[in-house]
Amino acid sequence: MDKHSTDTTVFHLGGDLPVRRIGYGAMRLAGAPEARRGATAAIWEAPTDRAAAVALLREAVDLGVNLFDTADAYALGANEELLAEALHPYRDGVVVATKAGVLRPSPTEWVTHGHPAYLRQQAELSLRRLRTDRIDLFYLHRIDPDYPLADQLGALRQLREEGKIRHIGLSEVTVEQLTEAESIVPVAAVQNVYNLAERGHDAVIDHTAGRGIAFVPYFPVAMGGHADPDGPLATVARETGATPSQAALAWLLHRAPNVIPIPGTSSPAHLAENTGALTVRLSDDQFARLGREAVAA
């Protein structure tokens, strides 16, 4: 694919990995289907519907999704193993991102831990579980205030120099933290929570857009009160011939050219719906109106 293509549905991650701008977040493929929804889901065990999860991941590739997001903390590594079972050997162009820097001592605990040796060990384990020699995008899952950022990112830089990771990412960071990180290593992506209802990282989007860094919003579809049948999302969706979820994703795609939402689902119908958002085009007026009215809601 031409690096200088004008295709607005594609972003070149790290400048050299073309990815479609609707990815797939695999976090929710854990435990029983009825227990994986909501903010309090444990994400602790392998999925009970494993065959269906494998089929869904393969269907995502068939639909053109080529950015898959996971982490060593999701189901204690079982999420990475699931991705490998479904997608290995990886098709040309498939990009897998994973993360390290969070401990899971119990189903209810997510504990930041950034000891450099630990980060390197977890990368080695991720390589094994993903059945690959090099991880395309490796995130520091959270910055640990107990260790210098230079040491945490130094561990990732060492992994990159050894050829074990291709690009480095950060998750849940501010502009100030990102700027400090950029003085230590090249940063290819930032993954922060962001959607129509949660816009605390507007400054990070603007900063990353100006730097050619991917902004990967997780929980990209917030269907709160603004998504009722007479709300702004439904109105814009009707105007564009889209569903409310597609309108929400289209709003993110319109927000900046470096934004790559990674909605997760275990429903084949919702998967197709999410990928279809790439074809939805909002006018500048719809984008502004939707954003303004959603905040008011």
PDB file of C-alpha atoms in Angstrom:
ATOM      1  CA  MET A   1       0.000   0.000   0.000  1.00  0.00           C
ATOM      2  CA  ASP A   2       1.281   3.425  -0.939  1.00  0.00           C
ATOM      3  CA  LYS A   3       2.539   5.175   2.174  1.00  0.00           C
ATOM      4  CA  HIS A   4       1.291   8.451   0.736  1.00  0.00           C
ATOM      5  CA  SER A   5      -2.162   7.134  -0.155  1.00  0.00           C
ATOM      6  CA  THR A   6      -5.048   9.538   0.323  1.00  0.00           C
ATOM      7  CA  ASP A   7      -7.266   6.740   1.659  1.00  0.00           C
ATOM      8  CA  THR A   8      -8.742   8.261   4.828  1.00  0.00           C
ATOM      9  CA  THR A   9      -9.753   4.834   6.146  1.00  0.00           C
ATOM     10  CA  VAL A  10      -6.092   3.874   6.627  1.00  0.00           C
ATOM     11  CA  PHE A  11      -3.439   5.186   9.042  1.00  0.00           C
ATOM     12  CA  HIS A  12       0.242   4.287   8.883  1.00  0.00           C
ATOM     13  CA  LEU A  13       1.063   3.198  12.414  1.00  0.00           C
ATOM     14  CA  GLY A  14       4.595   4.211  13.291  1.00  0.00           C
ATOM     15  CA  GLY A  15       4.895   5.493   9.730  1.00  0.00           C
ATOM     16  CA  ASP A  16       5.251   2.007   8.242  1.00  0.00           C
ATOM     17  CA  LEU A  17       2.310  -0.213   9.246  1.00  0.00           C
ATOM     18  CA  PRO A  18      -0.894   0.567   7.303  1.00  0.00           C
ATOM     19  CA  VAL A  19      -3.916  -0.242   9.469  1.00  0.00           C
ATOM     20  CA  ARG A  20      -7.592   0.294   8.815  1.00  0.00           C
ATOM     21  CA  ARG A  21      -9.060   2.861  11.142  1.00  0.00           C
ATOM     22  CA  ILE A  22     -11.502   0.509  12.850  1.00  0.00           C
ATOM     23  CA  GLY A  23      -9.529  -2.030  14.849  1.00  0.00           C
ATOM     24  CA  TYR A  24     -10.651  -4.720  17.229  1.00  0.00           C
ATOM     25  CA  GLY A  25     -10.252  -4.679  21.015  1.00  0.00           C
ATOM     26  CA  ALA A  26     -10.070  -8.282  22.242  1.00  0.00           C
ATOM     27  CA  MET A  27     -10.269  -7.485  25.962  1.00  0.00           C
ATOM     28  CA  ARG A  28     -13.895  -8.566  26.306  1.00  0.00           C
ATOM     29  CA  LEU A  29     -13.286 -12.057  24.926  1.00  0.00           C
ATOM     30  CA  ALA A  30     -12.955 -13.486  28.420  1.00  0.00           C
ATOM     31  CA  GLY A  31     -15.030 -15.670  30.706  1.00  0.00           C
ATOM     32  CA  ALA A  32     -18.683 -16.366  30.016  1.00  0.00           C
ATOM     33  CA  PRO A  33     -20.490 -14.110  27.513  1.00  0.00           C
ATOM     34  CA  GLU A  34     -22.954 -12.877  30.144  1.00  0.00           C
ATOM     35  CA  ALA A  35     -20.101 -11.937  32.529  1.00  0.00           C
ATOM     36  CA  ARG A  36     -17.918  -9.918  30.160  1.00  0.00           C
ATOM     37  CA  ARG A  37     -20.018  -6.785  29.860  1.00  0.00           C
ATOM     38  CA  GLY A  38     -19.823  -3.592  31.858  1.00  0.00           C
ATOM     39  CA  ALA A  39     -17.047  -1.708  33.591  1.00  0.00           C
ATOM     40  CA  THR A  40     -16.765  -4.257  36.393  1.00  0.00           C
ATOM     41  CA  ALA A  41     -16.188  -7.330  34.202  1.00  0.00           C
ATOM     42  CA  ALA A  42     -13.310  -9.343  35.664  1.00  0.00           C
ATOM     43  CA  ILE A  43     -11.529 -10.206  32.371  1.00  0.00           C
ATOM     44  CA  TRP A  44      -9.980 -13.036  34.365  1.00  0.00           C
ATOM     45  CA  GLU A  45     -10.404 -16.348  32.542  1.00  0.00           C
ATOM     46  CA  ALA A  46     -10.351 -17.709  29.000  1.00  0.00           C
ATOM     47  CA  PRO A  47     -13.693 -17.464  27.177  1.00  0.00           C
ATOM     48  CA  THR A  48     -16.183 -20.245  27.761  1.00  0.00           C
ATOM     49  CA  ASP A  49     -17.360 -19.844  24.163  1.00  0.00           C
ATOM     50  CA  ARG A  50     -13.867 -20.347  22.770  1.00  0.00           C
ATOM     51  CA  ALA A  51     -14.879 -21.726  19.369  1.00  0.00           C
ATOM     52  CA  ALA A  52     -17.189 -18.757  18.813  1.00  0.00           C
ATOM     53  CA  ALA A  53     -14.467 -16.317  19.887  1.00  0.00           C
ATOM     54  CA  VAL A  54     -11.963 -17.866  17.486  1.00  0.00           C
ATOM     55  CA  ALA A  55     -14.494 -17.712  14.668  1.00  0.00           C
ATOM     56  CA  LEU A  56     -15.252 -14.064  15.457  1.00  0.00           C
ATOM     57  CA  LEU A  57     -11.585 -13.058  15.310  1.00  0.00           C
ATOM     58  CA  ARG A  58     -11.185 -14.788  11.964  1.00  0.00           C
ATOM     59  CA  GLU A  59     -14.332 -13.097  10.687  1.00  0.00           C
ATOM     60  CA  ALA A  60     -12.846  -9.739  11.714  1.00  0.00           C
ATOM     61  CA  VAL A  61      -9.869 -10.352   9.438  1.00  0.00           C
ATOM     62  CA  ASP A  62     -12.211 -11.358   6.619  1.00  0.00           C
ATOM     63  CA  LEU A  63     -14.047  -8.045   7.110  1.00  0.00           C
ATOM     64  CA  GLY A  64     -10.785  -6.133   6.693  1.00  0.00           C
ATOM     65  CA  VAL A  65      -9.848  -5.512  10.318  1.00  0.00           C
ATOM     66  CA  ASN A  66      -6.063  -5.676  10.629  1.00  0.00           C
ATOM     67  CA  LEU A  67      -5.310  -4.088  14.015  1.00  0.00           C
ATOM     68  CA  PHE A  68      -5.969  -6.343  17.018  1.00  0.00           C
ATOM     69  CA  ASP A  69      -5.459  -5.103  20.567  1.00  0.00           C
ATOM     70  CA  THR A  70      -4.794  -7.246  23.640  1.00  0.00           C
ATOM     71  CA  ALA A  71      -2.674  -7.217  26.826  1.00  0.00           C
ATOM     72  CA  ASP A  72      -0.839  -9.628  29.076  1.00  0.00           C
ATOM     73  CA  ALA A  73      -3.231  -8.665  31.893  1.00  0.00           C
ATOM     74  CA  TYR A  74      -6.344  -9.750  30.013  1.00  0.00           C
ATOM     75  CA  ALA A  75      -7.281 -13.139  31.441  1.00  0.00           C
ATOM     76  CA  LEU A  76      -3.692 -13.613  32.665  1.00  0.00           C
ATOM     77  CA  GLY A  77      -2.366 -14.017  29.130  1.00  0.00           C
ATOM     78  CA  ALA A  78      -5.190 -16.242  27.893  1.00  0.00           C
ATOM     79  CA  ASN A  79      -6.421 -13.399  25.688  1.00  0.00           C
ATOM     80  CA  GLU A  80      -3.092 -13.338  23.838  1.00  0.00           C
ATOM     81  CA  GLU A  81      -3.230 -17.125  23.454  1.00  0.00           C
ATOM     82  CA  LEU A  82      -6.731 -16.813  22.014  1.00  0.00           C
ATOM     83  CA  LEU A  83      -5.538 -14.315  19.400  1.00  0.00           C
ATOM     84  CA  ALA A  84      -2.726 -16.653  18.400  1.00  0.00           C
ATOM     85  CA  GLU A  85      -5.071 -19.631  18.172  1.00  0.00           C
ATOM     86  CA  ALA A  86      -7.405 -17.673  15.904  1.00  0.00           C
ATOM     87  CA  LEU A  87      -4.972 -15.735  13.748  1.00  0.00           C
ATOM     88  CA  HIS A  88      -1.615 -17.541  13.662  1.00  0.00           C
ATOM     89  CA  PRO A  89      -0.006 -17.841  11.184  1.00  0.00           C
ATOM     90  CA  TYR A  90      -0.793 -14.150  10.801  1.00  0.00           C
ATOM     91  CA  ARG A  91      -1.905 -12.948   7.397  1.00  0.00           C
ATOM     92  CA  ASP A  92       0.202 -10.296   5.719  1.00  0.00           C
ATOM     93  CA  GLY A  93      -0.795  -6.912   7.063  1.00  0.00           C
ATOM     94  CA  VAL A  94      -2.290  -8.123  10.350  1.00  0.00           C
ATOM     95  CA  VAL A  95      -0.950  -5.995  13.203  1.00  0.00           C
ATOM     96  CA  VAL A  96      -1.130  -7.173  16.823  1.00  0.00           C
ATOM     97  CA  ALA A  97      -0.715  -4.794  19.757  1.00  0.00           C
ATOM     98  CA  THR A  98      -0.262  -5.900  23.339  1.00  0.00           C
ATOM     99  CA  LYS A  99       0.682  -4.304  26.655  1.00  0.00           C
ATOM    100  CA  ALA A 100       2.601  -4.879  29.860  1.00  0.00           C
ATOM    101  CA  GLY A 101       2.802  -2.983  33.117  1.00  0.00           C
ATOM    102  CA  VAL A 102      -0.235  -4.136  35.092  1.00  0.00           C
ATOM    103  CA  LEU A 103      -0.327  -6.963  37.640  1.00  0.00           C
ATOM    104  CA  ARG A 104      -3.443  -9.103  38.215  1.00  0.00           C
ATOM    105  CA  PRO A 105      -3.178 -10.644  41.710  1.00  0.00           C
ATOM    106  CA  SER A 106      -6.936 -11.296  41.783  1.00  0.00           C
ATOM    107  CA  PRO A 107     -10.011 -10.942  39.542  1.00  0.00           C
ATOM    108  CA  THR A 108     -10.784  -7.513  40.993  1.00  0.00           C
ATOM    109  CA  GLU A 109      -7.283  -5.997  41.076  1.00  0.00           C
ATOM    110  CA  TRP A 110      -5.384  -4.140  38.362  1.00  0.00           C
ATOM    111  CA  VAL A 111      -2.090  -2.985  39.891  1.00  0.00           C
ATOM    112  CA  THR A 112       0.401  -0.837  37.997  1.00  0.00           C
ATOM    113  CA  HIS A 113       3.913  -2.290  37.986  1.00  0.00           C
ATOM    114  CA  GLY A 114       6.687  -0.877  35.830  1.00  0.00           C
ATOM    115  CA  HIS A 115       9.908  -2.485  37.049  1.00  0.00           C
ATOM    116  CA  PRO A 116      12.068  -2.583  33.884  1.00  0.00           C
ATOM    117  CA  ALA A 117      13.022  -6.249  34.315  1.00  0.00           C
ATOM    118  CA  TYR A 118       9.368  -7.161  34.779  1.00  0.00           C
ATOM    119  CA  LEU A 119       8.390  -5.347  31.580  1.00  0.00           C
ATOM    120  CA  ARG A 120      11.046  -7.221  29.631  1.00  0.00           C
ATOM    121  CA  GLN A 121       9.964 -10.549  31.114  1.00  0.00           C
ATOM    122  CA  GLN A 122       6.339  -9.904  30.213  1.00  0.00           C
ATOM    123  CA  ALA A 123       7.315  -9.054  26.653  1.00  0.00           C
ATOM    124  CA  GLU A 124       9.081 -12.410  26.403  1.00  0.00           C
ATOM    125  CA  LEU A 125       5.955 -14.178  27.657  1.00  0.00           C
ATOM    126  CA  SER A 126       3.777 -12.242  25.215  1.00  0.00           C
ATOM    127  CA  LEU A 127       6.047 -13.284  22.359  1.00  0.00           C
ATOM    128  CA  ARG A 128       5.525 -16.915  23.323  1.00  0.00           C
ATOM    129  CA  ARG A 129       1.772 -16.653  23.751  1.00  0.00           C
ATOM    130  CA  LEU A 130       1.328 -14.734  20.499  1.00  0.00           C
ATOM    131  CA  ARG A 131       3.641 -17.182  18.690  1.00  0.00           C
ATOM    132  CA  THR A 132       5.672 -14.449  17.081  1.00  0.00           C
ATOM    133  CA  ASP A 133       9.284 -13.278  16.973  1.00  0.00           C
ATOM    134  CA  ARG A 134       8.362  -9.604  17.071  1.00  0.00           C
ATOM    135  CA  ILE A 135       5.394  -7.715  18.512  1.00  0.00           C
ATOM    136  CA  ASP A 136       4.163  -4.990  16.167  1.00  0.00           C
ATOM    137  CA  LEU A 137       3.091  -2.537  18.869  1.00  0.00           C
ATOM    138  CA  PHE A 138       3.970  -2.892  22.551  1.00  0.00           C
ATOM    139  CA  TYR A 139       2.348  -0.517  25.030  1.00  0.00           C
ATOM    140  CA  LEU A 140       3.447   0.470  28.486  1.00  0.00           C
ATOM    141  CA  HIS A 141       0.036  -0.328  29.967  1.00  0.00           C
ATOM    142  CA  ARG A 142       0.330   2.342  32.644  1.00  0.00           C
ATOM    143  CA  ILE A 143       3.169   4.621  33.748  1.00  0.00           C
ATOM    144  CA  ASP A 144       4.318   3.520  37.201  1.00  0.00           C
ATOM    145  CA  PRO A 145       5.207   6.498  39.420  1.00  0.00           C
ATOM    146  CA  ASP A 146       7.491   4.250  41.510  1.00  0.00           C
ATOM    147  CA  TYR A 147      10.076   3.972  38.712  1.00  0.00           C
ATOM    148  CA  PRO A 148      11.648   6.646  36.508  1.00  0.00           C
ATOM    149  CA  LEU A 149       9.886   6.866  33.158  1.00  0.00           C
ATOM    150  CA  ALA A 150      13.280   6.695  31.470  1.00  0.00           C
ATOM    151  CA  ASP A 151      13.845   3.276  33.057  1.00  0.00           C
ATOM    152  CA  GLN A 152      10.430   1.936  32.056  1.00  0.00           C
ATOM    153  CA  LEU A 153      10.762   3.138  28.486  1.00  0.00           C
ATOM    154  CA  GLY A 154      14.402   2.116  28.487  1.00  0.00           C
ATOM    155  CA  ALA A 155      13.254  -1.485  28.928  1.00  0.00           C
ATOM    156  CA  LEU A 156      11.000  -1.122  25.891  1.00  0.00           C
ATOM    157  CA  ARG A 157      13.773   0.547  23.925  1.00  0.00           C
ATOM    158  CA  GLN A 158      16.028  -2.427  24.712  1.00  0.00           C
ATOM    159  CA  LEU A 159      13.355  -4.801  23.456  1.00  0.00           C
ATOM    160  CA  ARG A 160      13.083  -2.791  20.252  1.00  0.00           C
ATOM    161  CA  GLU A 161      16.844  -2.772  19.761  1.00  0.00           C
ATOM    162  CA  GLU A 162      16.789  -6.559  20.181  1.00  0.00           C
ATOM    163  CA  GLY A 163      14.161  -6.792  17.447  1.00  0.00           C
ATOM    164  CA  LYS A 164      11.481  -8.130  19.796  1.00  0.00           C
ATOM    165  CA  ILE A 165       9.083  -5.222  19.412  1.00  0.00           C
ATOM    166  CA  ARG A 166       8.590  -2.956  16.424  1.00  0.00           C
ATOM    167  CA  HIS A 167       6.873   0.103  17.872  1.00  0.00           C
ATOM    168  CA  ILE A 168       6.307   1.522  21.360  1.00  0.00           C
ATOM    169  CA  GLY A 169       3.000   2.832  22.686  1.00  0.00           C
ATOM    170  CA  LEU A 170       1.647   4.402  25.872  1.00  0.00           C
ATOM    171  CA  SER A 171      -1.732   4.089  27.566  1.00  0.00           C
ATOM    172  CA  GLU A 172      -3.674   6.605  29.672  1.00  0.00           C
ATOM    173  CA  VAL A 173      -1.194   9.461  29.444  1.00  0.00           C
ATOM    174  CA  THR A 174      -1.372  13.233  29.459  1.00  0.00           C
ATOM    175  CA  VAL A 175       0.296  15.555  26.975  1.00  0.00           C
ATOM    176  CA  GLU A 176       2.986  16.281  29.549  1.00  0.00           C
ATOM    177  CA  GLN A 177       3.731  12.592  30.068  1.00  0.00           C
ATOM    178  CA  LEU A 178       3.724  11.965  26.336  1.00  0.00           C
ATOM    179  CA  THR A 179       6.101  14.844  25.721  1.00  0.00           C
ATOM    180  CA  GLU A 180       8.503  13.462  28.328  1.00  0.00           C
ATOM    181  CA  ALA A 181       8.237   9.999  26.795  1.00  0.00           C
ATOM    182  CA  GLU A 182       8.979  11.355  23.313  1.00  0.00           C
ATOM    183  CA  SER A 183      12.255  12.736  24.619  1.00  0.00           C
ATOM    184  CA  ILE A 184      13.242   9.158  25.534  1.00  0.00           C
ATOM    185  CA  VAL A 185      11.890   6.954  22.718  1.00  0.00           C
ATOM    186  CA  PRO A 186       9.822   7.336  19.550  1.00  0.00           C
ATOM    187  CA  VAL A 187       6.143   6.831  20.427  1.00  0.00           C
ATOM    188  CA  ALA A 188       3.926   5.309  17.744  1.00  0.00           C
ATOM    189  CA  ALA A 189       0.565   5.190  19.529  1.00  0.00           C
ATOM    190  CA  VAL A 190      -1.363   6.391  22.556  1.00  0.00           C
ATOM    191  CA  GLN A 191      -4.343   4.463  23.898  1.00  0.00           C
ATOM    192  CA  ASN A 192      -6.629   6.491  26.163  1.00  0.00           C
ATOM    193  CA  VAL A 193     -10.311   6.248  26.973  1.00  0.00           C
ATOM    194  CA  TYR A 194     -12.232   8.595  24.687  1.00  0.00           C
ATOM    195  CA  ASN A 195     -15.739   8.737  23.236  1.00  0.00           C
ATOM    196  CA  LEU A 196     -18.630  11.153  22.790  1.00  0.00           C
ATOM    197  CA  ALA A 197     -19.271  11.206  26.535  1.00  0.00           C
ATOM    198  CA  GLU A 198     -15.653  11.017  27.740  1.00  0.00           C
ATOM    199  CA  ARG A 199     -13.544  13.766  26.176  1.00  0.00           C
ATOM    200  CA  GLY A 200     -10.897  14.428  28.758  1.00  0.00           C
ATOM    201  CA  HIS A 201      -8.100  13.764  26.271  1.00  0.00           C
ATOM    202  CA  ASP A 202      -8.863  16.306  23.547  1.00  0.00           C
ATOM    203  CA  ALA A 203      -5.449  17.868  24.066  1.00  0.00           C
ATOM    204  CA  VAL A 204      -3.779  14.476  23.645  1.00  0.00           C
ATOM    205  CA  ILE A 205      -5.616  13.909  20.355  1.00  0.00           C
ATOM    206  CA  ASP A 206      -4.489  17.293  19.068  1.00  0.00           C
ATOM    207  CA  HIS A 207      -0.908  16.664  20.149  1.00  0.00           C
ATOM    208  CA  THR A 208      -0.711  13.199  18.623  1.00  0.00           C
ATOM    209  CA  ALA A 209      -2.356  14.324  15.385  1.00  0.00           C
ATOM    210  CA  GLY A 210       0.312  16.962  14.968  1.00  0.00           C
ATOM    211  CA  ARG A 211       3.061  14.421  15.643  1.00  0.00           C
ATOM    212  CA  GLY A 212       1.825  11.587  13.419  1.00  0.00           C
ATOM    213  CA  ILE A 213       1.134   9.398  16.463  1.00  0.00           C
ATOM    214  CA  ALA A 214      -1.890   7.107  16.414  1.00  0.00           C
ATOM    215  CA  PHE A 215      -4.576   7.878  18.987  1.00  0.00           C
ATOM    216  CA  VAL A 216      -6.390   4.645  19.836  1.00  0.00           C
ATOM    217  CA  PRO A 217      -9.521   5.286  21.911  1.00  0.00           C
ATOM    218  CA  TYR A 218     -10.718   2.371  23.990  1.00  0.00           C
ATOM    219  CA  PHE A 219     -14.371   2.175  25.061  1.00  0.00           C
ATOM    220  CA  PRO A 220     -15.031   4.177  21.883  1.00  0.00           C
ATOM    221  CA  VAL A 221     -18.809   3.719  21.864  1.00  0.00           C
ATOM    222  CA  ALA A 222     -20.478   5.280  24.907  1.00  0.00           C
ATOM    223  CA  MET A 223     -24.200   4.726  24.628  1.00  0.00           C
ATOM    224  CA  GLY A 224     -25.398   6.886  27.481  1.00  0.00           C
ATOM    225  CA  GLY A 225     -28.407   9.140  27.770  1.00  0.00           C
ATOM    226  CA  HIS A 226     -27.446  10.921  24.556  1.00  0.00           C
ATOM    227  CA  ALA A 227     -28.120   7.682  22.640  1.00  0.00           C
ATOM    228  CA  ASP A 228     -31.862   7.439  23.335  1.00  0.00           C
ATOM    229  CA  PRO A 229     -34.186   7.047  20.318  1.00  0.00           C
ATOM    230  CA  ASP A 230     -34.795  10.784  20.110  1.00  0.00           C
ATOM    231  CA  GLY A 231     -31.255  11.810  21.030  1.00  0.00           C
ATOM    232  CA  PRO A 232     -28.514  13.353  18.894  1.00  0.00           C
ATOM    233  CA  LEU A 233     -26.879  10.059  17.926  1.00  0.00           C
ATOM    234  CA  ALA A 234     -30.132   8.608  16.653  1.00  0.00           C
ATOM    235  CA  THR A 235     -30.871  11.807  14.749  1.00  0.00           C
ATOM    236  CA  VAL A 236     -27.502  11.900  12.997  1.00  0.00           C
ATOM    237  CA  ALA A 237     -27.680   8.156  12.390  1.00  0.00           C
ATOM    238  CA  ARG A 238     -31.004   8.588  10.574  1.00  0.00           C
ATOM    239  CA  GLU A 239     -29.593  11.437   8.514  1.00  0.00           C
ATOM    240  CA  THR A 240     -26.637   9.336   7.386  1.00  0.00           C
ATOM    241  CA  GLY A 241     -28.400   5.991   7.036  1.00  0.00           C
ATOM    242  CA  ALA A 242     -26.234   4.550   9.804  1.00  0.00           C
ATOM    243  CA  THR A 243     -26.858   2.993  13.212  1.00  0.00           C
ATOM    244  CA  PRO A 244     -26.222   5.005  16.389  1.00  0.00           C
ATOM    245  CA  SER A 245     -23.072   2.976  17.109  1.00  0.00           C
ATOM    246  CA  GLN A 246     -21.785   3.660  13.618  1.00  0.00           C
ATOM    247  CA  ALA A 247     -22.518   7.368  14.035  1.00  0.00           C
ATOM    248  CA  ALA A 248     -20.552   7.373  17.303  1.00  0.00           C
ATOM    249  CA  LEU A 249     -17.582   5.700  15.626  1.00  0.00           C
ATOM    250  CA  ALA A 250     -17.857   7.987  12.592  1.00  0.00           C
ATOM    251  CA  TRP A 251     -17.676  10.960  14.955  1.00  0.00           C
ATOM    252  CA  LEU A 252     -14.361   9.628  16.279  1.00  0.00           C
ATOM    253  CA  LEU A 253     -13.045   9.042  12.765  1.00  0.00           C
ATOM    254  CA  HIS A 254     -13.987  12.615  11.856  1.00  0.00           C
ATOM    255  CA  ARG A 255     -12.339  13.984  15.016  1.00  0.00           C
ATOM    256  CA  ALA A 256      -8.777  13.589  13.644  1.00  0.00           C
ATOM    257  CA  PRO A 257      -7.112  11.504  10.908  1.00  0.00           C
ATOM    258  CA  ASN A 258      -4.936   9.631  13.417  1.00  0.00           C
ATOM    259  CA  VAL A 259      -7.839   8.287  15.494  1.00  0.00           C
ATOM    260  CA  ILE A 260      -8.241   4.486  15.346  1.00  0.00           C
ATOM    261  CA  PRO A 261     -11.133   3.214  17.492  1.00  0.00           C
ATOM    262  CA  ILE A 262     -10.897  -0.392  18.708  1.00  0.00           C
ATOM    263  CA  PRO A 263     -14.462  -1.441  19.572  1.00  0.00           C
ATOM    264  CA  GLY A 264     -14.768  -4.894  21.054  1.00  0.00           C
ATOM    265  CA  THR A 265     -17.691  -7.269  20.698  1.00  0.00           C
ATOM    266  CA  SER A 266     -18.490 -10.965  20.787  1.00  0.00           C
ATOM    267  CA  SER A 267     -21.399 -10.544  18.356  1.00  0.00           C
ATOM    268  CA  PRO A 268     -20.788 -11.162  14.624  1.00  0.00           C
ATOM    269  CA  ALA A 269     -23.598  -8.722  13.817  1.00  0.00           C
ATOM    270  CA  HIS A 270     -22.057  -5.972  15.936  1.00  0.00           C
ATOM    271  CA  LEU A 271     -18.635  -6.711  14.444  1.00  0.00           C
ATOM    272  CA  ALA A 272     -19.996  -6.130  10.943  1.00  0.00           C
ATOM    273  CA  GLU A 273     -21.809  -3.019  12.184  1.00  0.00           C
ATOM    274  CA  ASN A 274     -18.619  -1.609  13.701  1.00  0.00           C
ATOM    275  CA  THR A 275     -16.496  -2.187  10.602  1.00  0.00           C
ATOM    276  CA  GLY A 276     -19.236  -0.609   8.506  1.00  0.00           C
ATOM    277  CA  ALA A 277     -18.640   2.689  10.306  1.00  0.00           C
ATOM    278  CA  LEU A 278     -15.681   3.262   7.982  1.00  0.00           C
ATOM    279  CA  THR A 279     -18.135   4.035   5.182  1.00  0.00           C
ATOM    280  CA  VAL A 280     -20.160   6.564   7.204  1.00  0.00           C
ATOM    281  CA  ARG A 281     -19.332  10.168   6.416  1.00  0.00           C
ATOM    282  CA  LEU A 282     -20.386  13.024   8.648  1.00  0.00           C
ATOM    283  CA  SER A 283     -20.626  16.586   7.405  1.00  0.00           C
ATOM    284  CA  ASP A 284     -18.795  19.217   9.418  1.00  0.00           C
ATOM    285  CA  ASP A 285     -22.182  20.413  10.640  1.00  0.00           C
ATOM    286  CA  GLN A 286     -23.232  16.928  11.763  1.00  0.00           C
ATOM    287  CA  PHE A 287     -19.895  16.425  13.509  1.00  0.00           C
ATOM    288  CA  ALA A 288     -20.182  19.730  15.364  1.00  0.00           C
ATOM    289  CA  ARG A 289     -23.867  19.271  16.173  1.00  0.00           C
ATOM    290  CA  LEU A 290     -23.410  15.734  17.401  1.00  0.00           C
ATOM    291  CA  GLY A 291     -20.509  16.690  19.621  1.00  0.00           C
ATOM    292  CA  ARG A 292     -22.299  19.706  21.037  1.00  0.00           C
ATOM    293  CA  GLU A 293     -25.618  17.970  21.645  1.00  0.00           C
ATOM    294  CA  ALA A 294     -24.046  14.831  23.082  1.00  0.00           C
ATOM    295  CA  VAL A 295     -22.244  16.889  25.726  1.00  0.00           C
ATOM    296  CA  ALA A 296     -25.471  18.718  26.545  1.00  0.00           C
ATOM    297  CA  ALA A 297     -27.255  15.380  26.952  1.00  0.00           C
TER     298      ALA A 297
END
